[in-house]
Amino acid sequence: MADIPTSDGLKDLSLYSNGSPEAVNSLVVCFGEMLIDFVPSVSGVSLAEAPDFQKAPGGAPANVAVGISRLGGSSAFIGKVGDDEFGRMLADILKKNKVNNSGMRFDQNARTALAFVTLRADGEREFMFFRNPSADMLLHESELDVNLIKQASIFHYGSISLIEEPCKSTHHAAMALAKKSGSILSYDVNLRLPLWPSEDAARNGIMSIWDQSDVIKVSEDEITFLTGGDDPYDDNVVLDKLFHPNLKLLLVSEGPNGCRYYTQQFKGRVPGVKVKPVDTTGAGDAFVGGILSILASDTNLYKDEKRLRDALLFANACGALTVTKKGAIPAMPTRDEVHNILKHE
């Protein structure tokens, strides 16, 4: 395992995060779902016990796009929402956050997806989804913004868009186009079991694009699920079962404990940044946005362990800052906020 990084190398990260002219062309295109999360106005209750709910924009790929933009990077979102009040609101939120939303499509016959989300007193998250079908599931290949995908330095996606047709085929087509155009393919597993028909369908669906992805981010729980119950902390489990020959970078997020990284040359761990948590929503997406914002301008980052460790400490700080505020998109940090917290580490 490599040494724990100090914050000394972090001042150099501004060179990669939109501080240089190349960053203008370092576009990250995020593909998938954008929806409305309804979260209880009080913490630590079940959905049934919640007295009322607040609406918040959500959807992991959209959160990542905003996270990158907030850090000074260049991002776009491709996905489908309903041609309704919520869908227009979501498109407007992306625009206000300087995310290119020209790849969004609006469905006149399906609603924008809704999700009710709570963190119960026992620490478990509880989800209830309203998408039967929702607009995000109905994106067709013919609706893809091909030119936008071709411009991507990184093409980022999750697994929810693999659950149902026609979105599943559209996802595969978009990945193939991005790969052909020379993009780095980035995959955040983002397991949501209640949305899949069965556990086997989820496992098979998630693994169906595994070998095509260049960068993969997975959580400890997701490792246990994907390996059929193996120890998520065992390097041999991760390397034998999840690391494929073409993979450039595999990241394991460990919440407040930071993250682990695996490349073809080296592996290690970077500690988390200590904060007082208020709401964990969006922390993983902020982490992904943090690392992709740097990788987009420094595409060989995974070959240099010191630079990678500095970038991952930056990404850990992005995730940590997000849990200090409520919601995902409203809590995404700026680059200055990240540098400030790292000064005190």
mmCIF file of C-alpha atoms in Angstrom:
data_model
loop_
_atom_site.group_PDB
_atom_site.id
_atom_site.type_symbol
_atom_site.label_atom_id
_atom_site.label_comp_id
_atom_site.label_asym_id
_atom_site.label_seq_id
_atom_site.Cartn_x
_atom_site.Cartn_y
_atom_site.Cartn_z
ATOM 1 C CA MET A 1 0.000 0.000 0.000
ATOM 2 C CA ALA A 2 1.259 3.480 -0.830
ATOM 3 C CA ASP A 3 1.729 6.329 1.614
ATOM 4 C CA ILE A 4 -1.134 8.546 2.702
ATOM 5 C CA PRO A 5 -0.955 11.764 0.652
ATOM 6 C CA THR A 6 -0.490 15.140 2.256
ATOM 7 C CA SER A 7 -2.299 18.183 0.952
ATOM 8 C CA ASP A 8 0.965 19.536 -0.540
ATOM 9 C CA GLY A 9 0.289 18.054 -3.950
ATOM 10 C CA LEU A 10 -3.280 19.320 -4.034
ATOM 11 C CA LYS A 11 -2.474 22.828 -5.189
ATOM 12 C CA ASP A 12 -1.418 21.264 -8.506
ATOM 13 C CA LEU A 13 -4.936 19.912 -9.049
ATOM 14 C CA SER A 14 -6.185 23.341 -10.080
ATOM 15 C CA LEU A 15 -4.131 22.806 -13.235
ATOM 16 C CA TYR A 16 -6.422 19.945 -14.182
ATOM 17 C CA SER A 17 -9.731 21.341 -12.922
ATOM 18 C CA ASN A 18 -10.555 23.951 -15.541
ATOM 19 C CA GLY A 19 -7.508 26.033 -14.655
ATOM 20 C CA SER A 20 -5.978 25.277 -18.052
ATOM 21 C CA PRO A 21 -7.144 25.999 -21.615
ATOM 22 C CA GLU A 22 -7.382 22.256 -22.399
ATOM 23 C CA ALA A 23 -10.221 21.907 -19.887
ATOM 24 C CA VAL A 24 -12.566 23.690 -22.307
ATOM 25 C CA ASN A 25 -12.479 20.545 -24.466
ATOM 26 C CA SER A 26 -12.449 18.110 -21.540
ATOM 27 C CA LEU A 27 -16.153 17.357 -21.695
ATOM 28 C CA VAL A 28 -17.750 14.712 -19.466
ATOM 29 C CA VAL A 29 -21.051 13.479 -20.888
ATOM 30 C CA CYS A 30 -23.291 11.820 -18.280
ATOM 31 C CA PHE A 31 -25.977 9.428 -19.543
ATOM 32 C CA GLY A 32 -29.002 8.059 -17.703
ATOM 33 C CA GLU A 33 -31.773 9.063 -15.342
ATOM 34 C CA MET A 34 -32.775 12.378 -13.840
ATOM 35 C CA LEU A 35 -35.746 12.418 -11.494
ATOM 36 C CA ILE A 36 -37.372 14.065 -8.514
ATOM 37 C CA ASP A 37 -36.404 12.738 -5.088
ATOM 38 C CA PHE A 38 -38.896 13.315 -2.289
ATOM 39 C CA VAL A 39 -37.129 13.331 1.074
ATOM 40 C CA PRO A 40 -38.786 13.561 4.519
ATOM 41 C CA SER A 41 -38.615 16.944 6.239
ATOM 42 C CA VAL A 42 -37.395 15.172 9.400
ATOM 43 C CA SER A 43 -34.497 12.735 9.684
ATOM 44 C CA GLY A 44 -34.444 9.120 10.856
ATOM 45 C CA VAL A 45 -37.989 8.087 9.961
ATOM 46 C CA SER A 46 -39.436 5.478 7.610
ATOM 47 C CA LEU A 47 -41.345 6.625 4.543
ATOM 48 C CA ALA A 48 -44.616 5.703 6.254
ATOM 49 C CA GLU A 49 -43.726 7.754 9.355
ATOM 50 C CA ALA A 50 -42.617 10.885 7.470
ATOM 51 C CA PRO A 51 -44.979 13.791 8.225
ATOM 52 C CA ASP A 52 -44.204 15.480 4.884
ATOM 53 C CA PHE A 53 -41.662 15.557 2.066
ATOM 54 C CA GLN A 54 -39.471 18.071 0.279
ATOM 55 C CA LYS A 55 -38.778 17.691 -3.423
ATOM 56 C CA ALA A 56 -35.182 17.639 -4.639
ATOM 57 C CA PRO A 57 -33.634 17.017 -8.065
ATOM 58 C CA GLY A 58 -31.938 13.627 -8.242
ATOM 59 C CA GLY A 59 -30.589 10.860 -10.458
ATOM 60 C CA ALA A 60 -26.958 9.809 -10.119
ATOM 61 C CA PRO A 61 -25.715 10.677 -13.647
ATOM 62 C CA ALA A 62 -27.296 14.145 -13.424
ATOM 63 C CA ASN A 63 -25.797 14.671 -9.956
ATOM 64 C CA VAL A 64 -22.345 13.819 -11.344
ATOM 65 C CA ALA A 65 -22.809 16.286 -14.218
ATOM 66 C CA VAL A 66 -23.648 19.080 -11.766
ATOM 67 C CA GLY A 67 -20.792 18.048 -9.480
ATOM 68 C CA ILE A 68 -18.288 18.417 -12.329
ATOM 69 C CA SER A 69 -19.684 21.770 -13.407
ATOM 70 C CA ARG A 70 -19.651 23.078 -9.825
ATOM 71 C CA LEU A 71 -15.930 22.223 -9.669
ATOM 72 C CA GLY A 72 -15.272 24.287 -12.788
ATOM 73 C CA GLY A 73 -15.301 21.398 -15.261
ATOM 74 C CA SER A 74 -17.263 20.934 -18.471
ATOM 75 C CA SER A 75 -20.238 18.528 -18.425
ATOM 76 C CA ALA A 76 -23.376 17.546 -20.312
ATOM 77 C CA PHE A 77 -26.362 15.347 -19.515
ATOM 78 C CA ILE A 78 -28.190 12.977 -21.881
ATOM 79 C CA GLY A 79 -31.482 11.484 -20.749
ATOM 80 C CA LYS A 80 -35.253 11.715 -20.946
ATOM 81 C CA VAL A 81 -37.828 13.319 -18.677
ATOM 82 C CA GLY A 82 -41.555 13.849 -18.958
ATOM 83 C CA ASP A 83 -42.901 16.821 -20.887
ATOM 84 C CA ASP A 84 -44.328 18.027 -17.583
ATOM 85 C CA GLU A 85 -43.644 20.617 -14.898
ATOM 86 C CA PHE A 86 -41.072 18.433 -13.132
ATOM 87 C CA GLY A 87 -39.224 17.591 -16.360
ATOM 88 C CA ARG A 88 -38.943 21.256 -17.354
ATOM 89 C CA MET A 89 -37.807 22.103 -13.826
ATOM 90 C CA LEU A 90 -35.010 19.518 -14.036
ATOM 91 C CA ALA A 91 -33.824 20.813 -17.410
ATOM 92 C CA ASP A 92 -33.775 24.317 -15.956
ATOM 93 C CA ILE A 93 -31.783 23.183 -12.891
ATOM 94 C CA LEU A 94 -29.096 21.732 -15.177
ATOM 95 C CA LYS A 95 -28.977 24.948 -17.189
ATOM 96 C CA LYS A 96 -28.653 27.072 -14.042
ATOM 97 C CA ASN A 97 -25.771 24.829 -12.943
ATOM 98 C CA LYS A 98 -24.001 25.342 -16.297
ATOM 99 C CA VAL A 99 -24.525 21.750 -17.450
ATOM 100 C CA ASN A 100 -25.157 21.362 -21.198
ATOM 101 C CA ASN A 101 -28.718 19.966 -21.375
ATOM 102 C CA SER A 102 -29.062 19.906 -25.172
ATOM 103 C CA GLY A 103 -29.111 16.082 -25.055
ATOM 104 C CA MET A 104 -32.258 15.994 -22.908
ATOM 105 C CA ARG A 105 -35.484 14.748 -24.472
ATOM 106 C CA PHE A 106 -39.088 15.278 -23.307
ATOM 107 C CA ASP A 107 -41.742 12.552 -23.527
ATOM 108 C CA GLN A 108 -45.338 13.700 -23.957
ATOM 109 C CA ASN A 109 -46.770 10.314 -22.991
ATOM 110 C CA ALA A 110 -44.793 9.461 -19.857
ATOM 111 C CA ARG A 111 -44.111 11.254 -16.598
ATOM 112 C CA THR A 112 -40.829 12.296 -15.038
ATOM 113 C CA ALA A 113 -39.706 9.607 -12.585
ATOM 114 C CA LEU A 114 -40.299 10.142 -8.854
ATOM 115 C CA ALA A 115 -38.488 8.499 -5.944
ATOM 116 C CA PHE A 116 -39.283 8.705 -2.245
ATOM 117 C CA VAL A 117 -36.061 8.291 -0.264
ATOM 118 C CA THR A 118 -35.395 8.212 3.468
ATOM 119 C CA LEU A 119 -32.557 7.339 5.841
ATOM 120 C CA ARG A 120 -34.160 5.433 8.697
ATOM 121 C CA ALA A 121 -33.037 5.616 12.326
ATOM 122 C CA ASP A 122 -31.213 2.272 11.886
ATOM 123 C CA GLY A 123 -29.050 3.831 9.157
ATOM 124 C CA GLU A 124 -30.683 1.926 6.290
ATOM 125 C CA ARG A 125 -31.906 3.798 3.212
ATOM 126 C CA GLU A 126 -35.453 3.094 2.088
ATOM 127 C CA PHE A 127 -36.649 3.737 -1.477
ATOM 128 C CA MET A 128 -40.035 3.814 -3.158
ATOM 129 C CA PHE A 129 -40.053 4.471 -6.914
ATOM 130 C CA PHE A 130 -42.818 5.734 -9.204
ATOM 131 C CA ARG A 131 -41.786 4.820 -12.760
ATOM 132 C CA ASN A 132 -44.281 2.613 -14.541
ATOM 133 C CA PRO A 133 -42.850 3.353 -17.042
ATOM 134 C CA SER A 134 -41.313 6.767 -16.473
ATOM 135 C CA ALA A 135 -39.852 8.889 -19.256
ATOM 136 C CA ASP A 136 -36.212 8.023 -18.496
ATOM 137 C CA MET A 137 -36.895 4.368 -19.408
ATOM 138 C CA LEU A 138 -38.220 5.360 -22.845
ATOM 139 C CA LEU A 139 -35.184 7.009 -24.443
ATOM 140 C CA HIS A 140 -34.726 5.637 -27.981
ATOM 141 C CA GLU A 141 -31.481 5.314 -29.890
ATOM 142 C CA SER A 142 -32.838 7.692 -32.558
ATOM 143 C CA GLU A 143 -33.103 10.398 -29.877
ATOM 144 C CA LEU A 144 -29.406 10.347 -28.925
ATOM 145 C CA ASP A 145 -27.405 13.537 -29.465
ATOM 146 C CA VAL A 146 -24.661 11.848 -31.487
ATOM 147 C CA ASN A 147 -22.473 14.940 -31.885
ATOM 148 C CA LEU A 148 -22.495 15.558 -28.141
ATOM 149 C CA ILE A 149 -21.367 11.989 -27.403
ATOM 150 C CA LYS A 150 -18.570 12.257 -29.989
ATOM 151 C CA GLN A 151 -17.171 15.286 -28.133
ATOM 152 C CA ALA A 152 -16.871 13.461 -24.801
ATOM 153 C CA SER A 153 -13.468 13.055 -23.190
ATOM 154 C CA ILE A 154 -15.320 10.813 -20.697
ATOM 155 C CA PHE A 155 -18.693 9.109 -21.175
ATOM 156 C CA HIS A 156 -20.213 8.316 -17.767
ATOM 157 C CA TYR A 157 -23.214 6.117 -16.889
ATOM 158 C CA GLY A 158 -24.811 3.936 -14.219
ATOM 159 C CA SER A 159 -26.777 0.677 -14.263
ATOM 160 C CA ILE A 160 -30.376 1.908 -13.901
ATOM 161 C CA SER A 161 -30.534 2.690 -17.631
ATOM 162 C CA LEU A 162 -29.829 -1.023 -18.306
ATOM 163 C CA ILE A 163 -33.017 -2.302 -16.647
ATOM 164 C CA GLU A 164 -35.689 -1.776 -19.333
ATOM 165 C CA GLU A 165 -36.029 -1.419 -23.077
ATOM 166 C CA PRO A 166 -35.791 0.777 -25.085
ATOM 167 C CA CYS A 167 -33.352 2.598 -22.788
ATOM 168 C CA LYS A 168 -31.161 -0.497 -22.409
ATOM 169 C CA SER A 169 -30.422 -0.728 -26.149
ATOM 170 C CA THR A 170 -29.927 3.037 -26.278
ATOM 171 C CA HIS A 171 -27.388 2.784 -23.454
ATOM 172 C CA HIS A 172 -25.429 0.099 -25.365
ATOM 173 C CA ALA A 173 -25.505 2.168 -28.568
ATOM 174 C CA ALA A 174 -24.308 5.308 -26.770
ATOM 175 C CA MET A 175 -21.428 3.394 -25.137
ATOM 176 C CA ALA A 176 -20.363 1.939 -28.490
ATOM 177 C CA LEU A 177 -20.410 5.376 -30.107
ATOM 178 C CA ALA A 178 -18.413 6.927 -27.255
ATOM 179 C CA LYS A 179 -15.843 4.107 -27.371
ATOM 180 C CA LYS A 180 -15.451 4.494 -31.138
ATOM 181 C CA SER A 181 -14.939 8.241 -30.650
ATOM 182 C CA GLY A 182 -12.086 7.632 -28.196
ATOM 183 C CA SER A 183 -13.917 8.485 -24.958
ATOM 184 C CA ILE A 184 -12.988 6.954 -21.609
ATOM 185 C CA LEU A 185 -15.987 4.887 -20.453
ATOM 186 C CA SER A 186 -16.838 5.500 -16.784
ATOM 187 C CA TYR A 187 -19.286 3.291 -14.850
ATOM 188 C CA ASP A 188 -20.793 3.869 -11.402
ATOM 189 C CA VAL A 189 -22.708 0.713 -10.488
ATOM 190 C CA ASN A 190 -25.313 2.520 -8.338
ATOM 191 C CA LEU A 191 -27.272 -0.629 -7.409
ATOM 192 C CA ARG A 192 -30.995 -0.063 -6.790
ATOM 193 C CA LEU A 193 -32.372 -3.564 -6.262
ATOM 194 C CA PRO A 194 -36.083 -2.576 -5.971
ATOM 195 C CA LEU A 195 -36.005 -1.456 -9.620
ATOM 196 C CA TRP A 196 -34.782 -4.789 -11.002
ATOM 197 C CA PRO A 197 -37.081 -7.812 -11.609
ATOM 198 C CA SER A 198 -34.839 -10.032 -9.453
ATOM 199 C CA GLU A 199 -31.395 -10.200 -7.831
ATOM 200 C CA ASP A 200 -30.110 -12.385 -10.665
ATOM 201 C CA ALA A 201 -31.400 -9.931 -13.264
ATOM 202 C CA ALA A 202 -29.615 -7.114 -11.418
ATOM 203 C CA ARG A 203 -26.335 -9.037 -11.173
ATOM 204 C CA ASN A 204 -26.434 -10.094 -14.838
ATOM 205 C CA GLY A 205 -27.504 -6.669 -16.046
ATOM 206 C CA ILE A 206 -24.818 -4.820 -14.102
ATOM 207 C CA MET A 207 -22.087 -7.238 -15.249
ATOM 208 C CA SER A 208 -23.242 -7.180 -18.897
ATOM 209 C CA ILE A 209 -21.186 -4.039 -19.646
ATOM 210 C CA TRP A 210 -18.441 -4.601 -17.051
ATOM 211 C CA ASP A 211 -15.689 -5.618 -19.479
ATOM 212 C CA GLN A 212 -16.315 -2.603 -21.730
ATOM 213 C CA SER A 213 -15.795 0.016 -19.017
ATOM 214 C CA ASP A 214 -12.423 1.744 -18.497
ATOM 215 C CA VAL A 215 -13.144 3.227 -15.069
ATOM 216 C CA ILE A 216 -15.515 1.583 -12.566
ATOM 217 C CA LYS A 217 -16.668 2.836 -9.182
ATOM 218 C CA VAL A 218 -18.269 0.313 -6.840
ATOM 219 C CA SER A 219 -19.233 0.384 -3.151
ATOM 220 C CA GLU A 220 -18.437 -2.250 -0.519
ATOM 221 C CA ASP A 221 -22.070 -3.446 -0.487
ATOM 222 C CA GLU A 222 -22.065 -3.715 -4.272
ATOM 223 C CA ILE A 223 -18.911 -5.879 -4.191
ATOM 224 C CA THR A 224 -20.632 -8.274 -1.776
ATOM 225 C CA PHE A 225 -23.714 -8.386 -4.031
ATOM 226 C CA LEU A 226 -21.838 -8.836 -7.314
ATOM 227 C CA THR A 227 -19.511 -11.550 -5.982
ATOM 228 C CA GLY A 228 -22.300 -13.510 -4.292
ATOM 229 C CA GLY A 229 -21.313 -12.690 -0.717
ATOM 230 C CA ASP A 230 -17.509 -12.462 -0.779
ATOM 231 C CA ASP A 231 -15.509 -10.220 1.557
ATOM 232 C CA PRO A 232 -15.479 -6.706 -0.004
ATOM 233 C CA TYR A 233 -12.276 -5.800 1.877
ATOM 234 C CA ASP A 234 -10.241 -8.669 0.401
ATOM 235 C CA ASP A 235 -7.970 -7.375 -2.384
ATOM 236 C CA ASN A 236 -7.866 -10.838 -3.946
ATOM 237 C CA VAL A 237 -11.661 -10.925 -4.243
ATOM 238 C CA VAL A 238 -11.671 -7.536 -5.967
ATOM 239 C CA LEU A 239 -8.763 -8.356 -8.289
ATOM 240 C CA ASP A 240 -9.859 -11.900 -9.180
ATOM 241 C CA LYS A 241 -13.583 -11.300 -9.621
ATOM 242 C CA LEU A 242 -13.997 -7.651 -10.609
ATOM 243 C CA PHE A 243 -10.791 -6.430 -12.242
ATOM 244 C CA HIS A 244 -10.900 -7.167 -15.981
ATOM 245 C CA PRO A 245 -7.907 -7.054 -18.388
ATOM 246 C CA ASN A 246 -8.841 -3.748 -20.073
ATOM 247 C CA LEU A 247 -9.769 -1.906 -16.882
ATOM 248 C CA LYS A 248 -7.738 1.251 -16.258
ATOM 249 C CA LEU A 249 -9.028 2.134 -12.784
ATOM 250 C CA LEU A 250 -11.303 0.400 -10.269
ATOM 251 C CA LEU A 251 -12.438 2.507 -7.317
ATOM 252 C CA VAL A 252 -14.093 1.157 -4.176
ATOM 253 C CA SER A 253 -15.905 3.838 -2.174
ATOM 254 C CA GLU A 254 -15.943 3.314 1.598
ATOM 255 C CA GLY A 255 -18.057 6.274 2.720
ATOM 256 C CA PRO A 256 -16.416 8.239 5.548
ATOM 257 C CA ASN A 257 -13.376 5.914 5.439
ATOM 258 C CA GLY A 258 -12.335 7.124 1.987
ATOM 259 C CA CYS A 259 -11.659 4.844 -0.962
ATOM 260 C CA ARG A 260 -9.480 2.103 -2.393
ATOM 261 C CA TYR A 261 -8.002 2.128 -5.876
ATOM 262 C CA TYR A 262 -6.774 -0.627 -8.166
ATOM 263 C CA THR A 263 -4.914 -0.188 -11.465
ATOM 264 C CA GLN A 264 -2.905 -2.614 -13.583
ATOM 265 C CA GLN A 265 0.289 -1.375 -11.887
ATOM 266 C CA PHE A 266 -0.602 -0.595 -8.280
ATOM 267 C CA LYS A 267 -3.270 -0.531 -5.602
ATOM 268 C CA GLY A 268 -3.832 1.398 -2.388
ATOM 269 C CA ARG A 269 -6.173 3.346 -0.198
ATOM 270 C CA VAL A 270 -6.799 7.048 0.427
ATOM 271 C CA PRO A 271 -8.401 8.093 3.734
ATOM 272 C CA GLY A 272 -11.643 10.022 4.000
ATOM 273 C CA VAL A 273 -12.000 13.644 5.058
ATOM 274 C CA LYS A 274 -13.658 13.972 8.467
ATOM 275 C CA VAL A 275 -16.856 16.029 8.668
ATOM 276 C CA LYS A 276 -20.093 16.059 10.681
ATOM 277 C CA PRO A 277 -22.705 14.394 8.430
ATOM 278 C CA VAL A 278 -26.157 15.872 7.913
ATOM 279 C CA ASP A 279 -27.394 13.973 4.840
ATOM 280 C CA THR A 280 -25.456 11.334 2.874
ATOM 281 C CA THR A 281 -27.496 11.787 -0.331
ATOM 282 C CA GLY A 282 -25.249 12.420 -3.328
ATOM 283 C CA ALA A 283 -21.926 11.797 -1.559
ATOM 284 C CA GLY A 284 -20.922 9.022 -3.969
ATOM 285 C CA ASP A 285 -21.925 11.162 -6.946
ATOM 286 C CA ALA A 286 -19.858 14.084 -5.632
ATOM 287 C CA PHE A 287 -16.895 11.708 -5.256
ATOM 288 C CA VAL A 288 -17.320 10.523 -8.862
ATOM 289 C CA GLY A 289 -17.689 14.113 -10.082
ATOM 290 C CA GLY A 290 -14.492 15.011 -8.230
ATOM 291 C CA ILE A 291 -12.342 12.310 -9.786
ATOM 292 C CA LEU A 292 -13.837 12.665 -13.300
ATOM 293 C CA SER A 293 -13.353 16.448 -13.273
ATOM 294 C CA ILE A 294 -9.606 15.820 -12.979
ATOM 295 C CA LEU A 295 -9.412 12.721 -15.186
ATOM 296 C CA ALA A 296 -11.118 14.592 -18.051
ATOM 297 C CA SER A 297 -8.132 16.937 -18.371
ATOM 298 C CA ASP A 298 -5.469 14.471 -17.234
ATOM 299 C CA THR A 299 -6.468 11.255 -18.993
ATOM 300 C CA ASN A 300 -3.322 9.340 -17.965
ATOM 301 C CA LEU A 301 -3.959 10.057 -14.290
ATOM 302 C CA TYR A 302 -4.319 6.357 -13.457
ATOM 303 C CA LYS A 303 -0.683 5.716 -14.539
ATOM 304 C CA ASP A 304 0.870 8.040 -11.933
ATOM 305 C CA GLU A 305 0.175 6.863 -8.380
ATOM 306 C CA LYS A 306 1.033 10.145 -6.660
ATOM 307 C CA ARG A 307 -1.179 12.217 -8.965
ATOM 308 C CA LEU A 308 -3.951 9.629 -8.633
ATOM 309 C CA ARG A 309 -3.767 9.696 -4.826
ATOM 310 C CA ASP A 310 -3.906 13.503 -4.772
ATOM 311 C CA ALA A 311 -6.907 13.416 -7.109
ATOM 312 C CA LEU A 312 -8.675 10.818 -4.943
ATOM 313 C CA LEU A 313 -8.098 12.867 -1.797
ATOM 314 C CA PHE A 314 -9.719 15.772 -3.684
ATOM 315 C CA ALA A 315 -12.636 13.463 -4.652
ATOM 316 C CA ASN A 316 -12.995 12.222 -1.057
ATOM 317 C CA ALA A 317 -13.248 15.856 0.069
ATOM 318 C CA CYS A 318 -15.990 16.438 -2.529
ATOM 319 C CA GLY A 319 -17.971 13.547 -1.066
ATOM 320 C CA ALA A 320 -17.357 14.706 2.506
ATOM 321 C CA LEU A 321 -18.521 18.269 1.850
ATOM 322 C CA THR A 322 -21.718 16.991 0.236
ATOM 323 C CA VAL A 323 -22.827 15.183 3.409
ATOM 324 C CA THR A 324 -22.612 18.436 5.412
ATOM 325 C CA LYS A 325 -25.708 19.807 3.599
ATOM 326 C CA LYS A 326 -29.129 18.423 2.663
ATOM 327 C CA GLY A 327 -29.848 17.123 -0.811
ATOM 328 C CA ALA A 328 -27.499 16.110 -3.625
ATOM 329 C CA ILE A 329 -27.357 18.873 -6.253
ATOM 330 C CA PRO A 330 -27.672 21.773 -3.753
ATOM 331 C CA ALA A 331 -24.815 20.298 -1.695
ATOM 332 C CA MET A 332 -22.276 19.771 -4.502
ATOM 333 C CA PRO A 333 -19.121 21.737 -3.552
ATOM 334 C CA THR A 334 -17.080 24.283 -5.477
ATOM 335 C CA ARG A 335 -13.350 23.824 -6.062
ATOM 336 C CA ASP A 336 -12.569 26.587 -3.540
ATOM 337 C CA GLU A 337 -14.608 24.815 -0.849
ATOM 338 C CA VAL A 338 -12.708 21.578 -1.520
ATOM 339 C CA HIS A 339 -9.302 23.275 -1.334
ATOM 340 C CA ASN A 340 -10.321 25.049 1.890
ATOM 341 C CA ILE A 341 -11.290 21.852 3.680
ATOM 342 C CA LEU A 342 -8.112 20.106 2.511
ATOM 343 C CA LYS A 343 -5.954 22.909 3.921
ATOM 344 C CA HIS A 344 -7.148 21.912 7.382
ATOM 345 C CA GLU A 345 -6.595 18.173 6.910
#
